[in-house]
Coordinates of C-alpha atoms and ligand atoms in Angstrom, one line a residue:
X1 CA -68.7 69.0 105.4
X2 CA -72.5 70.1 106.6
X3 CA -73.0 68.8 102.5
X4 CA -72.0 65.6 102.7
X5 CA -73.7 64.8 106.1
X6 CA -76.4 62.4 105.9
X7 CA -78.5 63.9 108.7
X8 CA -79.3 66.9 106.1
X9 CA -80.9 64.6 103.5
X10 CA -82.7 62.5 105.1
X11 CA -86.4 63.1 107.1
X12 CA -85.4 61.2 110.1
X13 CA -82.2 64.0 110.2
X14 CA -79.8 61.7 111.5
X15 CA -76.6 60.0 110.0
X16 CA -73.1 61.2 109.8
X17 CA -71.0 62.2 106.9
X18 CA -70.1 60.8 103.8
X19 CA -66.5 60.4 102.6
X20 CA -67.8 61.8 99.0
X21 CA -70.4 63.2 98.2
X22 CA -71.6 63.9 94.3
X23 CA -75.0 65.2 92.9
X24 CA -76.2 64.6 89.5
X25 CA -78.7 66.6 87.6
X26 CA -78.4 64.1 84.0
X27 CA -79.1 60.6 83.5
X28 CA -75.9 60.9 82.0
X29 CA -74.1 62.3 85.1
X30 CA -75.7 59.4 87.5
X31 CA -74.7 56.4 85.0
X32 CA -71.0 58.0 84.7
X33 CA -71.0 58.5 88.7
X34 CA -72.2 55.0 89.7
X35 CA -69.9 53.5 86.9
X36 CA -66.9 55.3 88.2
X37 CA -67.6 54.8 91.8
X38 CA -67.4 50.7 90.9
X39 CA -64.8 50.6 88.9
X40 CA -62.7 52.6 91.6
X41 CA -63.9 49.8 94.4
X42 CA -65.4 52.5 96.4
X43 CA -68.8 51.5 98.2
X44 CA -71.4 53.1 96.8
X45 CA -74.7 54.4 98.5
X46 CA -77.6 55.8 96.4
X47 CA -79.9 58.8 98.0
X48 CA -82.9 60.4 96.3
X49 CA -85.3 62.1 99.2
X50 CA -83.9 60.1 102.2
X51 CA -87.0 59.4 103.4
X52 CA -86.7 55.3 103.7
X53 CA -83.1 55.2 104.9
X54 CA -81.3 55.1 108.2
X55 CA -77.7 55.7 108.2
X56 CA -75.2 55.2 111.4
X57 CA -74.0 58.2 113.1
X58 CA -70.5 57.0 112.0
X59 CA -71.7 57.7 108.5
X60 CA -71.0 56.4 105.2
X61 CA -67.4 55.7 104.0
X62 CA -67.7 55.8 100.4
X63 CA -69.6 58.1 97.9
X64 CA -72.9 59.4 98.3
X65 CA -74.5 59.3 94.9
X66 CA -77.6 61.9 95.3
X67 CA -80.3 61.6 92.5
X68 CA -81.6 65.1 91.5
X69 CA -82.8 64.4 87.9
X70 CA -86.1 65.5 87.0
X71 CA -89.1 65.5 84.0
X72 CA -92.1 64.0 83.5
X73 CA -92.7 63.6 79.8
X74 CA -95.8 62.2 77.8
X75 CA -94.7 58.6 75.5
X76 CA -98.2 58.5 74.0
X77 CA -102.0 59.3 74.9
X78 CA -104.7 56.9 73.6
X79 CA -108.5 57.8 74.0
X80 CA -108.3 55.6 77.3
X81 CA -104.4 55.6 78.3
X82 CA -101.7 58.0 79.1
X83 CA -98.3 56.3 79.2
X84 CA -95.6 58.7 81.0
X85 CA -92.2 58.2 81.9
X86 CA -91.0 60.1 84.8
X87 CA -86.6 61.0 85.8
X88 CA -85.9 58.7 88.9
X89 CA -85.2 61.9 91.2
X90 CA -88.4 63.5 90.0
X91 CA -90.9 64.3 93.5
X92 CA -93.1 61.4 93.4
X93 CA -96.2 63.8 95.2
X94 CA -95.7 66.2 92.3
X95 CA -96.3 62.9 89.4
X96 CA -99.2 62.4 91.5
X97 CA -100.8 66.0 92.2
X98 CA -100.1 66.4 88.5
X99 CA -102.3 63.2 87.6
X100 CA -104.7 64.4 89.4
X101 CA -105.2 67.8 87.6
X102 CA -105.1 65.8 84.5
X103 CA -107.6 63.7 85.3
X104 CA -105.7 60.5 85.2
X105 CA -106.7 57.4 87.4
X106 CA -104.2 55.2 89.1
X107 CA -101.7 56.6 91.4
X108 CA -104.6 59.1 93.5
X109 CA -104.3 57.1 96.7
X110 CA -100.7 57.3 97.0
X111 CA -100.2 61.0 97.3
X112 CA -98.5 62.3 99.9
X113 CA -95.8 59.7 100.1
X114 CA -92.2 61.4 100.5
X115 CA -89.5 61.2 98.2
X116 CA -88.8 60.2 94.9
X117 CA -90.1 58.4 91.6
X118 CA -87.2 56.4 91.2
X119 CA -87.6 55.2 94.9
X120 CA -91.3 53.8 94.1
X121 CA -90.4 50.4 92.6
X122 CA -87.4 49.8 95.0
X123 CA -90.2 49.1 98.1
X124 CA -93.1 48.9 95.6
X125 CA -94.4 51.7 97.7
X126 CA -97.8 51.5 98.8
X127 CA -100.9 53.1 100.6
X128 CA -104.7 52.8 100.7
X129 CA -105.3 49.7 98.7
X130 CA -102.7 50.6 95.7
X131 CA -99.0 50.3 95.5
X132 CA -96.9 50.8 92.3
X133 CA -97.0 47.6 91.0
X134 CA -100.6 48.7 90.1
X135 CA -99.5 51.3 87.3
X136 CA -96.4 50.9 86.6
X137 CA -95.7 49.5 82.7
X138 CA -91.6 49.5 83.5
X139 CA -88.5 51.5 84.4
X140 CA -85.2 51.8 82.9
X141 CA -81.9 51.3 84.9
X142 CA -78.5 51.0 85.2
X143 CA -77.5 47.4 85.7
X144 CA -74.2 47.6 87.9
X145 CA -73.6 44.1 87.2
X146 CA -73.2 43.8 83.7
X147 CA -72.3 48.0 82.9
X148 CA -75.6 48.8 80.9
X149 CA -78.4 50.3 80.5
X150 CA -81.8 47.4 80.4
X151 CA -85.5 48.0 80.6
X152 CA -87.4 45.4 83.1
X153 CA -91.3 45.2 83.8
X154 CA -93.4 45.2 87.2
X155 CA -93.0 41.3 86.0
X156 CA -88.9 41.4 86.1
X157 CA -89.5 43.0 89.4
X158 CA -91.1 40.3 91.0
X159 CA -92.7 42.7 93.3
X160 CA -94.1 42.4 96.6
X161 CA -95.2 43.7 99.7
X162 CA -92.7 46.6 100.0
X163 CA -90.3 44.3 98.1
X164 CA -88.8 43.8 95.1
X165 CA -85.7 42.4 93.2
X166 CA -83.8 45.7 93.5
X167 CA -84.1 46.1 97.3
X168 CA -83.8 42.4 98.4
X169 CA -80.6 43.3 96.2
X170 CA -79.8 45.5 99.0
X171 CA -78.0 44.4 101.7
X172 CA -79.1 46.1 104.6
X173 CA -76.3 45.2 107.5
X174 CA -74.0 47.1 109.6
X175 CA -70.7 46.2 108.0
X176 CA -71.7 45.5 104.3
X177 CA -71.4 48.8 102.5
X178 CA -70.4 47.2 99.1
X179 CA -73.8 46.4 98.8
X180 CA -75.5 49.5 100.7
X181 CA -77.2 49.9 96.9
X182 CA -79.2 48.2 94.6
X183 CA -77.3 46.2 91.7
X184 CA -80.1 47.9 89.2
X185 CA -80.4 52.0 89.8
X186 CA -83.7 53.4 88.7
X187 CA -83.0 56.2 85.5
X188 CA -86.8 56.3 84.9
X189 CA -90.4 55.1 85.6
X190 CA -92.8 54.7 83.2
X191 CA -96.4 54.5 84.3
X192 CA -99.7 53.6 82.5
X193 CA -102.6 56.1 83.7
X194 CA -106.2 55.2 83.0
X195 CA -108.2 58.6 81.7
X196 CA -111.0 58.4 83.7
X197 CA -111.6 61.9 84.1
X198 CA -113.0 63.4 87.1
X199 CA -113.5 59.6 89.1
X200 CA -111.5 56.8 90.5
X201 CA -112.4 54.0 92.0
X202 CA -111.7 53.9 96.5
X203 CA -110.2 50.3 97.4
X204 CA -109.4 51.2 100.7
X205 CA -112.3 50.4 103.9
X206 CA -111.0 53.4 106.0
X207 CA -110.7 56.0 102.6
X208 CA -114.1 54.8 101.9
X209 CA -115.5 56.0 105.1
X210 CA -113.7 59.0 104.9
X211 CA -115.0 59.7 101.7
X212 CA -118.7 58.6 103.0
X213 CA -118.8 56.5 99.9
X214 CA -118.8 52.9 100.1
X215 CA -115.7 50.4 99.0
X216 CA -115.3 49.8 95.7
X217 CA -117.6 52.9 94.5
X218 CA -115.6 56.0 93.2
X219 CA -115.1 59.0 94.1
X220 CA -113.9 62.4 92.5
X221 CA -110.0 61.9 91.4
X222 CA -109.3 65.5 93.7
X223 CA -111.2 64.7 96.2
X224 CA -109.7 61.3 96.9
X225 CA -106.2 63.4 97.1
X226 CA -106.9 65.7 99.8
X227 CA -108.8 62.9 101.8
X228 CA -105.8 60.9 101.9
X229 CA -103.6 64.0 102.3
X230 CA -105.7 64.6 105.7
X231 CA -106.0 61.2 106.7
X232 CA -102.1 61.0 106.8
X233 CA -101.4 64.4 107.9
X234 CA -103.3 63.1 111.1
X235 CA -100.9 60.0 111.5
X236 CA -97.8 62.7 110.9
X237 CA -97.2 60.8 107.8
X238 CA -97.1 64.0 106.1
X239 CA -93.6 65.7 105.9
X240 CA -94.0 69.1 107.8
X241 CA -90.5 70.6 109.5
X242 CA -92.2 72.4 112.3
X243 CA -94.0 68.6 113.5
X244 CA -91.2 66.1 115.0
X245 CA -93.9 63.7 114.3
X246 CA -92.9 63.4 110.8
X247 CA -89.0 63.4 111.5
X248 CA -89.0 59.7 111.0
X249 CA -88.8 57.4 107.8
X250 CA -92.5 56.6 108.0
X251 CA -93.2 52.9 109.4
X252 CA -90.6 51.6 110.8
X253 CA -92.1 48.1 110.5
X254 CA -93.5 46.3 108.0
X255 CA -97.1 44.7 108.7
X256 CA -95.9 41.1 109.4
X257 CA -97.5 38.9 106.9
X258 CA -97.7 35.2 109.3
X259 CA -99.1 32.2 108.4
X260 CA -102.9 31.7 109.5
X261 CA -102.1 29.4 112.5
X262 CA -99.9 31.9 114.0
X263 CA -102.5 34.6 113.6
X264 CA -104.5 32.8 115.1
X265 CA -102.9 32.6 118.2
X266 CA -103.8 36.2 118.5
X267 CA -107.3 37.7 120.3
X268 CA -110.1 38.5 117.9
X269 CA -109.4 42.0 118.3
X270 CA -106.2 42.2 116.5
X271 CA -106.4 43.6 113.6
X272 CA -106.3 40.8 110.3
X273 CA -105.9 42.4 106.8
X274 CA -106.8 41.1 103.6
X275 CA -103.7 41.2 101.3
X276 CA -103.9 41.8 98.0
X277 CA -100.4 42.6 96.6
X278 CA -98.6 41.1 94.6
X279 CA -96.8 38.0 95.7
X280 CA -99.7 37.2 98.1
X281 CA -99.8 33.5 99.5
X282 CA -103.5 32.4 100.2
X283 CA -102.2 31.0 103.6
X284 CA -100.8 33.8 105.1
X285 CA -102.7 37.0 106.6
X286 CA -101.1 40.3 107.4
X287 CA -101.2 41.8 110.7
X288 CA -101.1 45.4 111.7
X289 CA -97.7 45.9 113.5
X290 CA -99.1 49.2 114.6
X291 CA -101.9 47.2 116.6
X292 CA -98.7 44.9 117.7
X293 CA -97.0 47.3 119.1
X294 CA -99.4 48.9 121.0
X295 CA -100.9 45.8 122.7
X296 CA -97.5 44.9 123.8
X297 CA -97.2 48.2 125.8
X298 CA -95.5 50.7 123.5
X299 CA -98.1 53.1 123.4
X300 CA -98.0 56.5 121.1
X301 CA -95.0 58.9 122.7
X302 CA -93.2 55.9 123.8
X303 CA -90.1 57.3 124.7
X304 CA -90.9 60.5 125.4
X305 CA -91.2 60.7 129.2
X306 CA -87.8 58.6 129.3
X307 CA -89.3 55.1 130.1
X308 CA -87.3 52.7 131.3
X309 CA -84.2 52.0 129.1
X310 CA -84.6 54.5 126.1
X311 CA -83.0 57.4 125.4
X312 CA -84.3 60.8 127.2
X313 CA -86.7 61.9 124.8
X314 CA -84.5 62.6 121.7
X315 CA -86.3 59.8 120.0
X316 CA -89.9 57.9 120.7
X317 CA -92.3 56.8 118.7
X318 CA -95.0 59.2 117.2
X319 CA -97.4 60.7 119.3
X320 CA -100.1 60.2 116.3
X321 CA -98.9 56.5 115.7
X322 CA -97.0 53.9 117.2
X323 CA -95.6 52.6 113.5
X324 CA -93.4 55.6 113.5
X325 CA -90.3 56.2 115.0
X326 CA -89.4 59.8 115.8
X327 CA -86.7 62.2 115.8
X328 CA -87.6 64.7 118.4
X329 CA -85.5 67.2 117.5
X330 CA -81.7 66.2 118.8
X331 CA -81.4 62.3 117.7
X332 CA -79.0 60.4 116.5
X333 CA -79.3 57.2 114.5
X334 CA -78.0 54.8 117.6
X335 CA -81.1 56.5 119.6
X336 CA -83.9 55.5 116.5
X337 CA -82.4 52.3 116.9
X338 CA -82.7 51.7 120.5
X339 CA -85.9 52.7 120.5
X340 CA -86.8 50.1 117.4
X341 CA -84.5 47.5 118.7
X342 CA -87.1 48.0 122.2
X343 CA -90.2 47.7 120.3
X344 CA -89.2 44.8 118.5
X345 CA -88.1 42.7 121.1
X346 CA -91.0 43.4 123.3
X347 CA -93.3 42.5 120.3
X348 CA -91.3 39.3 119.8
X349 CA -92.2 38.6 123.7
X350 CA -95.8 39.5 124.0
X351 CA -96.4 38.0 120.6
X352 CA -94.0 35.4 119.1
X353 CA -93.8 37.7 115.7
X354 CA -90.7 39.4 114.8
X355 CA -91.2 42.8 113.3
X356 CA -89.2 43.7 110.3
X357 CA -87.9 47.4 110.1
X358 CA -89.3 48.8 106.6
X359 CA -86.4 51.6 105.8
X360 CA -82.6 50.9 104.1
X361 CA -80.1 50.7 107.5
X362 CA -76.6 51.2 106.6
X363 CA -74.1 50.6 108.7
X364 CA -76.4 49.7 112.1
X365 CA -78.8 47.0 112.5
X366 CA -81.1 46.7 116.1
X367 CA -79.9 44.6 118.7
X368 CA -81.3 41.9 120.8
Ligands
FAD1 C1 -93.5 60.7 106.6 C2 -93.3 59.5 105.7 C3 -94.3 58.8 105.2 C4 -94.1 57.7 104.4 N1 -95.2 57.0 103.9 C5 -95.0 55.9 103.1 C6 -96.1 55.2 102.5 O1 -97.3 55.5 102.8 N2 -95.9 54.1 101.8 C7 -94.6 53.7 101.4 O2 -94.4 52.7 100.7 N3 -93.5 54.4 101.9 C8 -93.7 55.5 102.7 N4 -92.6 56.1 103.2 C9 -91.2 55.7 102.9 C10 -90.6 56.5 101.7 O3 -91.2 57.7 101.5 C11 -90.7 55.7 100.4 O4 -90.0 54.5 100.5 C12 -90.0 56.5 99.2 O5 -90.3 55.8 98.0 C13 -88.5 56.6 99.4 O6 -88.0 57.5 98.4 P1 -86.7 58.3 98.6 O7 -86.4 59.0 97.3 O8 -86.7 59.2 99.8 O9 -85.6 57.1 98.8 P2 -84.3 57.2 99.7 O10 -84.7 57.2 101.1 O11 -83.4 58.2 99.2 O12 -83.7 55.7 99.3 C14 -84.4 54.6 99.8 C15 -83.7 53.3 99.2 O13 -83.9 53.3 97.8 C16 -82.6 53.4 97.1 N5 -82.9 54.2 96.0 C17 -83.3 55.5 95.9 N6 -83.4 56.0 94.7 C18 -83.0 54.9 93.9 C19 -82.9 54.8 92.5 N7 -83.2 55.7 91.6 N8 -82.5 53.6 92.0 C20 -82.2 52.6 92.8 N9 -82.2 52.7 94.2 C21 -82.7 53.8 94.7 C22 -81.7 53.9 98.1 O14 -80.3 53.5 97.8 C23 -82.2 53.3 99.4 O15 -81.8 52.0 99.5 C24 -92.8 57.3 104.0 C25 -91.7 58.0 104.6 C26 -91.9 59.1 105.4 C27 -90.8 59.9 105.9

């Protein structure tokens, strides 16, 4: 039973148990699972690392589908590119610590995000000025819809930011969990790297500093790596069992992306980002949600002394940022969410901006 429990694979270690639980190894083994699942009418939910989902203390009645394939293989070197296409439950940091060693530009300032390759596309994970959408050339996947197997581009994917087809395929509710996964499940990724050798470009104002070099100069391909490595170990955005910092599902929100009159409603301090993902609309302007939440009164540790209405300090927000939500050891999914359900409504108060949670919630939703 301890198998099939949700809390043991995911980071935020919370969630109850699956009815069914079933690991696959093959491409072969997740195509036959997933098809099988659907044809029986069982709902169906989809887990690589765990480390963007949320999953009520009830837990998940259906089959757990858990992606362990793995490979990264070469489809052709040119003197400038290296194409690779990488197995879906294949750990993303180790694609990236590998194309650094290789000297291949393009995915350096995402190391150090948790989880898997076939998760990158679903969120078009980013960090540091680059996100998938960036690299990636396309993926092949297992269309639920019609039973096959297509290939789609970053263009099919209509990505953008931390969005795409697949997960606004997802339905992320408390009761729906025939659609708790994507129509399209990710069998591989195949990514374009730029051999550069030893430098890569920095597109990010607070990697530049930290690199002492200034924004849009490069930088040495390894050294970029352990600079962002540090610079998110210090936010707990680093996976490390012995930190409850980074027993969470990273940010919780996304940075709200308002139009410019509603930003600028806000004082000159807060925080205003130039967005350059895809999907960008030159009359909107992203906000930090970290600076939101903080200049509404949830500070870092927020929840942790038992404030007013939360939960005891089993869950609170980081203590090395406020975008994180925390499992401090003896959490349950209703806690997270009482805390997030807290921060967002006193953000919609103080500000007039509803925050929108970042990781998959199945079978829980935060309350008003
Ligand atoms: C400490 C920490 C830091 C983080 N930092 C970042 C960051 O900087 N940037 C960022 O973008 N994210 C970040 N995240 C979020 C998370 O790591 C990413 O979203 C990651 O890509 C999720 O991968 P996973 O394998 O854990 O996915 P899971 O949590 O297992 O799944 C997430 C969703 O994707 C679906 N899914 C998983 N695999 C597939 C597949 N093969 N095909 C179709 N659907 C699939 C699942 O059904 C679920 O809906 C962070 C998380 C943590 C815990």
């Amino acid at each position: 039973m301890t198998q099939n429990l949700l809390a043991n694979h995911t980071t935020a270690r919370v969630g109850g148990p699956a009815t069914t639980w079933i690991t696959v190894t093959t491409e072969d083994q997740l195509t036959r699972a997933v098809a099988d699942t659907d044809a029986a009418g069982v709902p169906l939910l989809v887990v690589a690392g765990g480390s963007n989902l949320l999953v009520a203390d009830e837990g998940f009645p259906g089959t757990v589908v858990q992606i362990s394939t793995e490979g990264v293989e070469i489809i052709e070197s040119t003197d400038h590119n290296v194409h690779i296409r990488v197995a879906a439950g294949h750990q993303w940091d180790d694609v990236v610590a590998w194309s650094v060693t290789q000297g291949l530009t393009g995915i350096e300032a995402l190391s150090g995000i948790p989880g898997s390759t076939g998760a990158t596309p679903v969120q078009n994970v980013g960090a540091y000025g680059a996100d998938i959408s960036q690299t990636l050339h396309s993926i092949r996947v297992w269309d639920r819809e019609n039973h096959e197997i297509v290939e789609l581009t970053g263009e099919d994917l209509d990505f953008g930011y931390r969005d795409s087809i697949i997960k606004r395929s997802i339905a992320s509710s408390a009761t729906n969990f025939h659609q708790a996964s994507p129509r399209w499940i990710v069998l591989t990724v195949d990514l374009q790297l730029t051999k550069t050798g030893e430098l890569a470009p920095v597109r990010y104002t607070q990697l530049a500093r930290a690199l002492n070099v200034e924004l849009g100069a490069s930088a040495p391909l390894q050294h970029i790596r352990q600079t962002v490595l540090g610079l998110r170990a210090s936010k707990g955005m680093v996976l490390d069992p012995t930190d409850y910092d980074t027993w969470s599902t990273g940010s919780f929100f996304t940075n709200p992306i308002v139009p410019n009159d509603v930003a600028a409603t806000l004082p000159d301090e807060a925080p205003r980002f130039a967005h350059h993902e895809a999907g960008n609309d030159a009359d909107t302007i992203k906000l930090s949600a970290a600076w939101l939440i903080d200049h509404a009164g949830f500070h870092k540790g927020f929840g942790l002394n038992g404030e007013s209405g939360t939960v005891e300090g089993r869950a609170s927000l980081s203590t090395k940022h406020t975008l994180a939500l925390t499992n401090r050891g003896s959490a349950t999914t209703r806690d997270l969410i009482r805390i997030a359900s807290l921060v967002r409504n006193g953000v919609a108060e103080k500000w007039g901006i509803r925050l929108v949670p970042e990781p998959v919630l199945i079978g829980v939703q935060l309350t008003d």
